[in-house]
PDB file of C-alpha atoms in Angstrom:
ATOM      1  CA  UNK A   1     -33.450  22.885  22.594  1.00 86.00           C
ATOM      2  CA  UNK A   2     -34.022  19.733  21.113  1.00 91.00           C
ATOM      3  CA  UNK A   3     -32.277  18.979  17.171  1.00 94.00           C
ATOM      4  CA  UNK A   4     -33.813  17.283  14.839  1.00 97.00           C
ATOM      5  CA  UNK A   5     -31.538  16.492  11.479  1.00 98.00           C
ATOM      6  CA  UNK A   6     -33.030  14.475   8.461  1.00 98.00           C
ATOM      7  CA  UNK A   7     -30.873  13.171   5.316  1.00 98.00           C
ATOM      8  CA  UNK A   8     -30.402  13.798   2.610  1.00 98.00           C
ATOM      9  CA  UNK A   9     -32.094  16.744   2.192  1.00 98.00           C
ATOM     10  CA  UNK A  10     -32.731  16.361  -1.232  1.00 98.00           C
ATOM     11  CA  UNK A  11     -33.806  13.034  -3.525  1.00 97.00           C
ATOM     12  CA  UNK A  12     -34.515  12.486  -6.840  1.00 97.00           C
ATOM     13  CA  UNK A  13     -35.480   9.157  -8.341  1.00 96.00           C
ATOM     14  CA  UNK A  14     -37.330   7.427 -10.787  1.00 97.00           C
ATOM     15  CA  UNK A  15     -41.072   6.457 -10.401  1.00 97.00           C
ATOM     16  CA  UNK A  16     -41.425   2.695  -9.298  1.00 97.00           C
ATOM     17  CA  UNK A  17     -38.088   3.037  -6.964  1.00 97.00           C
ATOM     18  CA  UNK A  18     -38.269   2.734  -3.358  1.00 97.00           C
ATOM     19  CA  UNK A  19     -36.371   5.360  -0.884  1.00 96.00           C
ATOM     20  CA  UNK A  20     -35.747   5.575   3.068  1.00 97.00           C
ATOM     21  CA  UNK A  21     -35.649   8.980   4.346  1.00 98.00           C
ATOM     22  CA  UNK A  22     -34.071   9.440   8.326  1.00 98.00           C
ATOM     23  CA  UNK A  23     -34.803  11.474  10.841  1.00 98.00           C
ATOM     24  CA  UNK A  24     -32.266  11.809  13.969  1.00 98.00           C
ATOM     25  CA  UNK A  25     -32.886  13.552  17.279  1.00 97.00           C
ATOM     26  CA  UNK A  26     -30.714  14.907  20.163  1.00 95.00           C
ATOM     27  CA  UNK A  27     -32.979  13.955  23.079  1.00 93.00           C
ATOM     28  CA  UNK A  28     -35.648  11.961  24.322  1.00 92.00           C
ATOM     29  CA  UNK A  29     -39.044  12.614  22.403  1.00 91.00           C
ATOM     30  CA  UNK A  30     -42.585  11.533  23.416  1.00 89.00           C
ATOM     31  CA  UNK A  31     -44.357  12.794  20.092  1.00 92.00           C
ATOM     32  CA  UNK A  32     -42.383  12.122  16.725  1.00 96.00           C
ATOM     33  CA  UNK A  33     -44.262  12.803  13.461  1.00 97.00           C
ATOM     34  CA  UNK A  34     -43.946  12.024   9.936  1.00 98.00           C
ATOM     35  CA  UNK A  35     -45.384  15.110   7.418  1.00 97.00           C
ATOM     36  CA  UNK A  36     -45.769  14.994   3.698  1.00 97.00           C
ATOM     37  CA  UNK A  37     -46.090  18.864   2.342  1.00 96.00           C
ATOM     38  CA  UNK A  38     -47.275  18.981  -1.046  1.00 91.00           C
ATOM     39  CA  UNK A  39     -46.847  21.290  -3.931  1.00 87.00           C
ATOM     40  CA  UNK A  40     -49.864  23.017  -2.293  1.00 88.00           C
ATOM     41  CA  UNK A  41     -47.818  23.687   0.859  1.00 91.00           C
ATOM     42  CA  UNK A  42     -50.202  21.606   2.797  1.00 92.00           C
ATOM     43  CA  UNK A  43     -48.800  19.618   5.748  1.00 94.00           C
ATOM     44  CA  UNK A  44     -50.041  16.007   5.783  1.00 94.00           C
ATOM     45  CA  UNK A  45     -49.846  13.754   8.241  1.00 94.00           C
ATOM     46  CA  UNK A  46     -48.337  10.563   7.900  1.00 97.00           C
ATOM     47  CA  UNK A  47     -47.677   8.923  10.595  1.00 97.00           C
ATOM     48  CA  UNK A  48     -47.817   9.349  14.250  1.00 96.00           C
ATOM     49  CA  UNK A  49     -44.821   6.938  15.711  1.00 96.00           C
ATOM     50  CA  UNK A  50     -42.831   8.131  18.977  1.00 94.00           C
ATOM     51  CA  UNK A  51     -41.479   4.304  18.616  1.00 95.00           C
ATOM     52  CA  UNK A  52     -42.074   1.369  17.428  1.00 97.00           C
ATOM     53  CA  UNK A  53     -43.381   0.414  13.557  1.00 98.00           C
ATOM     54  CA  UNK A  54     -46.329   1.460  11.646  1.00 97.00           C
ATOM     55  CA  UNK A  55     -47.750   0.790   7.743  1.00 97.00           C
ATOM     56  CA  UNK A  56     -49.739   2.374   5.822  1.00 97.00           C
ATOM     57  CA  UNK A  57     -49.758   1.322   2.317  1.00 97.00           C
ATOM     58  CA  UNK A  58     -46.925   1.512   0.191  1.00 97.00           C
ATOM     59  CA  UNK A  59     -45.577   3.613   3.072  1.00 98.00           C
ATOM     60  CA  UNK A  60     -44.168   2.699   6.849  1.00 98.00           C
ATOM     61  CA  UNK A  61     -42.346   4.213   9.534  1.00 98.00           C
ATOM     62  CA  UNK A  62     -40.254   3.273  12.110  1.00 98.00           C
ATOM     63  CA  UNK A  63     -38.461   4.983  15.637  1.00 98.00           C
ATOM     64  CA  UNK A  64     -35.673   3.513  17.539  1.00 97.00           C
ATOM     65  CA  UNK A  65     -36.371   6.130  20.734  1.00 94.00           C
ATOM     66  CA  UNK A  66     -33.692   4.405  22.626  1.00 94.00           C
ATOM     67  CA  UNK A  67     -30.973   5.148  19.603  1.00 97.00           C
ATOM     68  CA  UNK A  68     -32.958   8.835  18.666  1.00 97.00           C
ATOM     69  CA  UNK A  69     -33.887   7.811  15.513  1.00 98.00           C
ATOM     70  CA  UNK A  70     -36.830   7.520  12.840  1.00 98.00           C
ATOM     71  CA  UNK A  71     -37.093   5.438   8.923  1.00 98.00           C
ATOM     72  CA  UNK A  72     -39.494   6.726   6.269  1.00 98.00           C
ATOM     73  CA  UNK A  73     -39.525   4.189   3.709  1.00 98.00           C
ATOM     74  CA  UNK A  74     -41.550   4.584   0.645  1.00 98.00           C
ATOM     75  CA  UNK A  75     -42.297   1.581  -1.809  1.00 97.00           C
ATOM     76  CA  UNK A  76     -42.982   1.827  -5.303  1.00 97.00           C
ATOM     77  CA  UNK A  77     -42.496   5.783  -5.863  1.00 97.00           C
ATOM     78  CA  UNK A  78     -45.467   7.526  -7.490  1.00 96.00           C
ATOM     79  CA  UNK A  79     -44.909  11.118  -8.859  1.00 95.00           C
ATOM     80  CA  UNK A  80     -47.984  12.224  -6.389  1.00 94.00           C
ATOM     81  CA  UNK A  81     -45.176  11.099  -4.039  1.00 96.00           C
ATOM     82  CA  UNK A  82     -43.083  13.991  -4.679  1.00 95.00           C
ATOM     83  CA  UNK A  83     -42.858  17.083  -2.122  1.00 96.00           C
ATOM     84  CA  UNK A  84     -41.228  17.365   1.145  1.00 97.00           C
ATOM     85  CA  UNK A  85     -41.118  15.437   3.883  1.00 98.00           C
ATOM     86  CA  UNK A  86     -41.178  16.499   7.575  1.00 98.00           C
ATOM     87  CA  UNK A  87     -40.074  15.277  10.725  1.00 98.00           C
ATOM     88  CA  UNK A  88     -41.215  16.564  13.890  1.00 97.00           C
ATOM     89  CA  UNK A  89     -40.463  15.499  17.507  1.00 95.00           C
ATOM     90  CA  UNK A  90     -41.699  16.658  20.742  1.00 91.00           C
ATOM     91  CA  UNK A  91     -39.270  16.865  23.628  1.00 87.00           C
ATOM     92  CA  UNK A  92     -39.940  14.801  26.836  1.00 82.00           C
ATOM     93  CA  UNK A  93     -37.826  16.946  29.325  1.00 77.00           C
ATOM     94  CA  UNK A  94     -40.865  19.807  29.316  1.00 72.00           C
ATOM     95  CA  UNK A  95     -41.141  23.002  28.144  1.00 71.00           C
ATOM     96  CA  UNK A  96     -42.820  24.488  24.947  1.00 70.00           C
ATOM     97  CA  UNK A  97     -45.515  21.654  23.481  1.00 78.00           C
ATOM     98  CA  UNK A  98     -44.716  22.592  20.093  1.00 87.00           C
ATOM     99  CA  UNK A  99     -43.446  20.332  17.628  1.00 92.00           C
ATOM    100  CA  UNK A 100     -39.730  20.995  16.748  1.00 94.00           C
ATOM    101  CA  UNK A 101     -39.095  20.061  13.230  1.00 96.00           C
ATOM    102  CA  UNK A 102     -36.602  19.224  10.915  1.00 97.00           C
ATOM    103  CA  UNK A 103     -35.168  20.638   7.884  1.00 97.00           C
ATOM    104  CA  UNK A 104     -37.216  18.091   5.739  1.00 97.00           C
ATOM    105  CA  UNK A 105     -36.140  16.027   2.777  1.00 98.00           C
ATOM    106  CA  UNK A 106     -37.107  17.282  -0.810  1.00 97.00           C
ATOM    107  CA  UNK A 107     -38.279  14.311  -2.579  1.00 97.00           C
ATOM    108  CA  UNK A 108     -38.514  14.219  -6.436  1.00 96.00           C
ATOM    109  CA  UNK A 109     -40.070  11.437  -8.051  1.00 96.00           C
ATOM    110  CA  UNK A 110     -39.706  11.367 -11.865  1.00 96.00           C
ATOM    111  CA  UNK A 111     -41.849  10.240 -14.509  1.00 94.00           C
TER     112      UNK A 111
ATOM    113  CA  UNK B   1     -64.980  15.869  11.304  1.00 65.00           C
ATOM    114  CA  UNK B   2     -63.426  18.802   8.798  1.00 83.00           C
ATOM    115  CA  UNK B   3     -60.471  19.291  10.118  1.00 95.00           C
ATOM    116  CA  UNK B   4     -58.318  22.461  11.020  1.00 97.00           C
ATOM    117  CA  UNK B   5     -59.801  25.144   9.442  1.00 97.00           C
ATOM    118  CA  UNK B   6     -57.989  28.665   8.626  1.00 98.00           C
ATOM    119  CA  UNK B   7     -58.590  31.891   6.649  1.00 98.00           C
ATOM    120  CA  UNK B   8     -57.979  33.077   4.576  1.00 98.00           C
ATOM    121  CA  UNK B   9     -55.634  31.219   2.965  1.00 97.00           C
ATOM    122  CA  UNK B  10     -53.979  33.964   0.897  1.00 97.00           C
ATOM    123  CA  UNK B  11     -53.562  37.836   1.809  1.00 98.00           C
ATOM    124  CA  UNK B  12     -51.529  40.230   0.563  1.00 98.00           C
ATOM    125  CA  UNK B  13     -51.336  43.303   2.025  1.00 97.00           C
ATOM    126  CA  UNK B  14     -49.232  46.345   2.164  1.00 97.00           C
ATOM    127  CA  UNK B  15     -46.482  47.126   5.250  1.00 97.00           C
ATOM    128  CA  UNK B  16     -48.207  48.839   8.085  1.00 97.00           C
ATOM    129  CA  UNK B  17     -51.198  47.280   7.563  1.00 98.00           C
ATOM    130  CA  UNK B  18     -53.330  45.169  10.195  1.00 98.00           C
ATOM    131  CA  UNK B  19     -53.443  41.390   9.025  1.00 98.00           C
ATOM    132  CA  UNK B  20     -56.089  39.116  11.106  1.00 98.00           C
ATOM    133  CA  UNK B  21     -55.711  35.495  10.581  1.00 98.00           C
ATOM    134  CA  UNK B  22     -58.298  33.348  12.003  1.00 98.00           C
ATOM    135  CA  UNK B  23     -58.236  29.368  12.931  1.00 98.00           C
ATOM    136  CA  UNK B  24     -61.136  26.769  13.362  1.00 98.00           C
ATOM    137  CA  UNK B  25     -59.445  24.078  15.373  1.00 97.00           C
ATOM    138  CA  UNK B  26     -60.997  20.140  15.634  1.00 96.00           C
ATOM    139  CA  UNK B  27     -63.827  20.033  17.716  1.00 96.00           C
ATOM    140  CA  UNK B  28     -63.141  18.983  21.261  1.00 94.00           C
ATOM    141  CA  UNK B  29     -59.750  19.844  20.572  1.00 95.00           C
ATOM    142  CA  UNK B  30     -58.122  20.881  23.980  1.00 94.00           C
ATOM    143  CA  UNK B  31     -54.870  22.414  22.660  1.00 94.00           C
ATOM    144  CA  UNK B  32     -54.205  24.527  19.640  1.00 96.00           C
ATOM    145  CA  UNK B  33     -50.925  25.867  17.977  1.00 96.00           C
ATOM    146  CA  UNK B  34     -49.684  28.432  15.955  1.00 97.00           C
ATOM    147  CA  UNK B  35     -46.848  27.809  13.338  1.00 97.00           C
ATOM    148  CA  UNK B  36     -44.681  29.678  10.850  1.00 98.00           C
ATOM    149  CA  UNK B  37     -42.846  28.255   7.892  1.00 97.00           C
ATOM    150  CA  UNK B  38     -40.120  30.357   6.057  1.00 96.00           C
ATOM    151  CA  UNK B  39     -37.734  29.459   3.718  1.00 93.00           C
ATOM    152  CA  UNK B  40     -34.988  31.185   6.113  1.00 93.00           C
ATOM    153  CA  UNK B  41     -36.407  29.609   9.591  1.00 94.00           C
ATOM    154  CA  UNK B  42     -38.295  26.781   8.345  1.00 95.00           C
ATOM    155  CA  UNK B  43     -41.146  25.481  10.408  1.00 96.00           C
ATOM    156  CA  UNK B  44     -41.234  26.791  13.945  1.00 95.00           C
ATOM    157  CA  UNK B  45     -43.976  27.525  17.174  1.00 94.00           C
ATOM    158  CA  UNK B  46     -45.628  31.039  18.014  1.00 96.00           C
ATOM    159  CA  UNK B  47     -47.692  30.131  20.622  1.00 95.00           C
ATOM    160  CA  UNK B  48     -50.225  27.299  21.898  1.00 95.00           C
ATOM    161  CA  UNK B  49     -53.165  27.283  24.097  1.00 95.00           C
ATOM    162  CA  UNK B  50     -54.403  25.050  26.134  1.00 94.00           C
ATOM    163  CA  UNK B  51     -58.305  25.282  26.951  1.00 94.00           C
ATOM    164  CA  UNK B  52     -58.209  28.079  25.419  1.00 95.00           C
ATOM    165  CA  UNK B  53     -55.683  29.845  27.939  1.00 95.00           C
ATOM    166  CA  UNK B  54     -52.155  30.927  26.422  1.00 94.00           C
ATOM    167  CA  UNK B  55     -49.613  28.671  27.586  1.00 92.00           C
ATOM    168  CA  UNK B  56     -46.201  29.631  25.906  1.00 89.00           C
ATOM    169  CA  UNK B  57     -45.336  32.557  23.693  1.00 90.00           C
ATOM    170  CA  UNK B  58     -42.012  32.708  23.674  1.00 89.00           C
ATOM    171  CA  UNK B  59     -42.105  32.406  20.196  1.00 90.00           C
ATOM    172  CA  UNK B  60     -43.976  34.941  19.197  1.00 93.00           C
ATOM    173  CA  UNK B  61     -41.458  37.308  17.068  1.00 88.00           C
ATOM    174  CA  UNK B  62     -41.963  40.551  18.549  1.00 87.00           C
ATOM    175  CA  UNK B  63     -44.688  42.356  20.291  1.00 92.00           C
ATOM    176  CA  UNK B  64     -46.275  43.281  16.526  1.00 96.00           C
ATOM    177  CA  UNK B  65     -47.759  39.913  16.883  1.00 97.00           C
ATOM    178  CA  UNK B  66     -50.559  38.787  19.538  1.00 97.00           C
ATOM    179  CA  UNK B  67     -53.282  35.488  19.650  1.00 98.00           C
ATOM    180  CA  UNK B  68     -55.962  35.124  20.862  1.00 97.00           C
ATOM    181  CA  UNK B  69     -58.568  32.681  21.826  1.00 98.00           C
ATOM    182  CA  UNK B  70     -61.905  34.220  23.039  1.00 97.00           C
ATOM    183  CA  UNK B  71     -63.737  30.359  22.802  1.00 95.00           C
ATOM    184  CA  UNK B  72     -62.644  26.507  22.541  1.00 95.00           C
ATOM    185  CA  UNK B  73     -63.493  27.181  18.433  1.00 95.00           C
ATOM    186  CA  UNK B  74     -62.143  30.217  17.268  1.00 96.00           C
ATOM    187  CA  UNK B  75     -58.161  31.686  17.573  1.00 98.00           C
ATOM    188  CA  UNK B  76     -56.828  34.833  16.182  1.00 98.00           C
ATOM    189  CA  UNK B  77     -53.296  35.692  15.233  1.00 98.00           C
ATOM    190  CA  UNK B  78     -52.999  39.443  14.432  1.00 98.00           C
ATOM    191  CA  UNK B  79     -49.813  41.512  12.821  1.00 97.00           C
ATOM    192  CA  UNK B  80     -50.015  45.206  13.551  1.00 97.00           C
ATOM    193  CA  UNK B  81     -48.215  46.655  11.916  1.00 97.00           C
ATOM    194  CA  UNK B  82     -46.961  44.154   9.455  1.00 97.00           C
ATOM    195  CA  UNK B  83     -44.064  44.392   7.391  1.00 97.00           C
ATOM    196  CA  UNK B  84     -42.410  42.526   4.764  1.00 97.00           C
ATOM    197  CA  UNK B  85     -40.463  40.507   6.549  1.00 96.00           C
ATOM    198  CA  UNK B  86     -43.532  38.997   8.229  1.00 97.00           C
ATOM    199  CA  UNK B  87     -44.383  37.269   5.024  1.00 97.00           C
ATOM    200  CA  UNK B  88     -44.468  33.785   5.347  1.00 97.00           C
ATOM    201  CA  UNK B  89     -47.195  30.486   6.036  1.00 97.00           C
ATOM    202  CA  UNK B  90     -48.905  31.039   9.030  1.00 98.00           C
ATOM    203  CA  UNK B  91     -49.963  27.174  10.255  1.00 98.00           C
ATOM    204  CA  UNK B  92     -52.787  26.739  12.570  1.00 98.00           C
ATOM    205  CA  UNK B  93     -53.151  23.217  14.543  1.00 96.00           C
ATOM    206  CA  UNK B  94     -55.007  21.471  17.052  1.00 95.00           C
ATOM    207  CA  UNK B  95     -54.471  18.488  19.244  1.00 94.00           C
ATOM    208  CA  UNK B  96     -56.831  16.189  21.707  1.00 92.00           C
ATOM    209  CA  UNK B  97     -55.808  16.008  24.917  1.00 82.00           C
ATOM    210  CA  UNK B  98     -51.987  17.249  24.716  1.00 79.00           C
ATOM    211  CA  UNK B  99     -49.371  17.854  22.552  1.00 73.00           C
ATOM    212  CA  UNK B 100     -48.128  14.215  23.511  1.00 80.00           C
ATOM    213  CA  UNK B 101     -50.764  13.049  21.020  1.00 85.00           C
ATOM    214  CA  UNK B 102     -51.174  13.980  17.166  1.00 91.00           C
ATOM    215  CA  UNK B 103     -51.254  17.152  16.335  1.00 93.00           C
ATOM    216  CA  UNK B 104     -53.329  18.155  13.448  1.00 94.00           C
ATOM    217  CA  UNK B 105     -52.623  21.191  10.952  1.00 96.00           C
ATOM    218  CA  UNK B 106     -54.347  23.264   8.926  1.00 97.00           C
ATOM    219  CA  UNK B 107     -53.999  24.199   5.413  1.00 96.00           C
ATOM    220  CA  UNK B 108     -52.729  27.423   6.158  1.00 97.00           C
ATOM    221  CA  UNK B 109     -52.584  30.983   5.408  1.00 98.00           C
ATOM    222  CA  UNK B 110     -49.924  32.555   2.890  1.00 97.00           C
ATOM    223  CA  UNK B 111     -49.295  36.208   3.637  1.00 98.00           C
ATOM    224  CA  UNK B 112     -47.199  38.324   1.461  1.00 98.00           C
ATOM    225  CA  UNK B 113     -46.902  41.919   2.818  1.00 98.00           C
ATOM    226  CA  UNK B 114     -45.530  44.627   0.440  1.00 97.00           C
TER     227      UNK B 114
END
């Protein structure tokens, strides 16, 4: 099946900093999203970006499909900011519809 | 719209017990998905539907574990008999027209079976 990697995994930094999290895949994807889970364990979605660039806020996204990647970039950390953050791709070869995710980042922003 | 709705959102129940969760999906939703997060296997699929019909269950653990979806609103994912091991965050989601597009998740449900 498809791979999905993100790095790091884990991030710790100081409120006001800014921080780009990856997301690489091993095949072609037509469904790649962007997940925030917070300390509730709630999954929010972010952004919905199979390619191209998106911005919301102090955050934005970007996919490379032809080079199997995806950018998180957060501005101007916020401790609300902390959690873990999900990629998930959907593989374009068929088979399953489910999302295949990746190990997430584990983001730490510090007062 | 209120979004994905599942409960409960916390059980705990003993091993050999029968545990019932239960997902609201989006209306007009067409597909819906079942998840399962554990600190071992991280996030990963059960089973979807797709108007309402079961479309891939491959993975669905073992045969302890069945879905259901009786009407475009309502799902069921039932344990019986559950055991520890089964404890984890069962995630319930729903997307338009197919899993190309976004796929929306619930809050949901932490089981911890004793």
């Amino acid at each position: 099946g498809i791979q999905v990697e993100q790095s790091p995994p884990d991030l710790i930094l100081q409120e006001g900093a800014n921080s780009t999290l990856r997301c690489n895949f091993s095949d072609s994807v037509n469904n790649l999203q962007w997940f925030h889970q917070n300390p509730w364990g709630q999954l929010i979605n972010l952004f919905y970006i199979p390619s191209g660039t998106k911005q919301n806020g102090r955050l934005s996204a970007t996919t490379v499909a032809t080079e199997r990647y995806s950018l998180l970039y957060i501005s101007s950390s916020q401790t609300t900011d902390s959690g873990v953050y999900f990629c998930a791709v959907l593989y374009s070869g068929g088979g399953a519809d489910g999302l295949t995710f990746g190990k997430g980042t584990h983001l730490i922003i510090q007062p | 719209d209120a979004g994905v709705i599942q409960s409960p959102r916390h059980e705990v129940t003993e091993m050999g017990q029968e545990v019932t969760l239960r997902c609201k999906p989006i209306s007009g939703h067409d597909y819906l998905f079942w998840y399962r997060q554990t600190m071992m296997r991280g996030l990963e699929l059960l089973i979807y539907f797709n108007n309402n019909v079961p479309i891939d269950d491959s993975g669905m653990p073992e045969d302890r574990f069945s879905a259901k979806m009786p009407n475009a609103s309502f799902s069921t994912l039932k344990i019986q008999p559950s055991e520890p091991r089964d404890s984890a965050v069962y995630f319930c989601a729903s997307s338009l027209i197919s899993s190309r597009e976004t796929q929306y998740f619930g809050p949901g449900t932490r089981l911890l079976v004793l």
